[in-house]
Amino acid sequence: MENFRAFRAHREDGRVVSRLETLTLADLTPGDVVIRAAWSDINFKDALASGGAGRIQKRFPLVGGIDVAGHVAASSDPRFREGDAVLVIGCGLGEDFDGGYAEYVRVQGDWIVPLPPGLTLRESMAIGTAGFTAALGIVRMEDAGQTPELGPVLVSGATGGVGSFAIDMLAGSGYAVAALTGKLAEADYLRRLGAGEIVDRNTLELGSKPLERARWGGAVDNLGGEVLTYMTRTVRPYGSIAAIGLAASHTLQTTVMPLILRGVSLLGINSTYAPEALRERTWRRLGEDLKPRHLGLIATTEVALDELPGAFDDYLRGTVTGRRVVRIGV
Ligand SMILES: NC(=O)c1ccc[n+]([C@@H]2O[C@H](COP(=O)([O-])OP(=O)(O)OC[C@H]3O[C@@H](n4cnc5c(N)ncnc54)[C@H](OP(=O)(O)O)[C@@H]3O)[C@@H](O)[C@H]2O)c1
């Protein structure tokens, strides 16, 4: 535990620069549990943070990586013992606190989720923030009354991490799923995940009225902007929209019409600050009925810790398909 490798961001001459370096525990933000990291993952937010886009980090220097899974190496929290298999998703890792791209990660006990039965450490990071957030969206939609009978659910950013998992989980739960994508060449991948329909983002008629023909039973959005606006116009009465991402835009232009004339629910999804009871219920379901059926298809790519410096550009260009897990201490 003395010296270990970490991928850490610095602010230098007004720019954010991230690199591999050697740290000791004394360099890390405080916490009562030290995890020996086995796996992490790459999310859109990690890509933004690596070069300083999106102002993700609240302090510098800061170890990157918003997720981590591994074994407890030391704990002063009575709930955890050395050797326990655990994971942390979000909770400010890589934003306010040193994150998961390190051989040792120090965290607060309240952030830790014991590895759910039915998942390996690698699977938990293949799922990671992306799969957890997709599941959170589905859990909240169902709490608001979403059922397969309401009609097909439209998933945007379909080939990305969140989108891929949302398709897999919705299809596995009996929903008809339509995948909205800019990558028609990946149609076969999306169909194998469970999409029954592929919608081309580049030719989709977005409409302009507050309400257009109600076509979708519900929607999961990773893009924001025009696509989210389109969803508000076209979701059927009492369907829900899970607003998850802003890969295209942080804007949303809508009216109250979908809400008060169609009873549509616009649900904000935030994985970082999910209340504990909701977080635990969602993880339990991820090990049971929402466990992705196509993890091997979605998370095919492994990246080693020392390959991280070159791993983020594809995310910023929107050209990644599926998920990449980061191999740290296995
Ligand atoms: N609310 C939360 O707690 C939470 C948690 C996790 C992620 N997120 C957000 O959810 C979004 C998706 O995350 P992710 O990890 O799945 O990202 P990702 O793996 O990079 O996937 C994003 C997908 O969106 C599409 N896309 C990317 N850039 C685009 C652009 N400029 N215009 C239109 N479409 C674009 C692409 O899919 P297609 O080519 O198939 O269209 C891309 O594969 C991100 O905005 C992320 O920040 C939020």
Coordinates of C-alpha atoms in Angstrom, one line a residue, residues 45 66 89-93 95-96 111 129 132-133 136 269-275 279:
K45 CA -18.1 12.0 -17.4
I66 CA -16.1 8.0 -10.9
I89 CA -20.5 4.3 -7.9
G90 CA -20.4 8.1 -8.2
C91 CA -20.7 9.7 -4.7
G92 CA -18.3 12.4 -5.8
L93 CA -15.4 10.1 -6.8
E95 CA -15.3 15.1 -8.7
D96 CA -14.9 16.1 -5.1
W111 CA -20.7 5.3 -0.2
T129 CA -22.4 4.2 -13.4
F132 CA -26.7 1.7 -12.6
T133 CA -28.1 4.9 -14.1
L136 CA -32.3 3.8 -11.9
I269 CA -32.2 10.9 -12.9
N270 CA -29.1 11.5 -10.9
S271 CA -26.9 8.5 -10.1
T272 CA -24.4 10.4 -7.9
Y273 CA -26.9 11.4 -5.2
A274 CA -29.5 8.7 -5.3
P275 CA -30.9 8.2 -1.8
R279 CA -29.6 3.0 -4.5

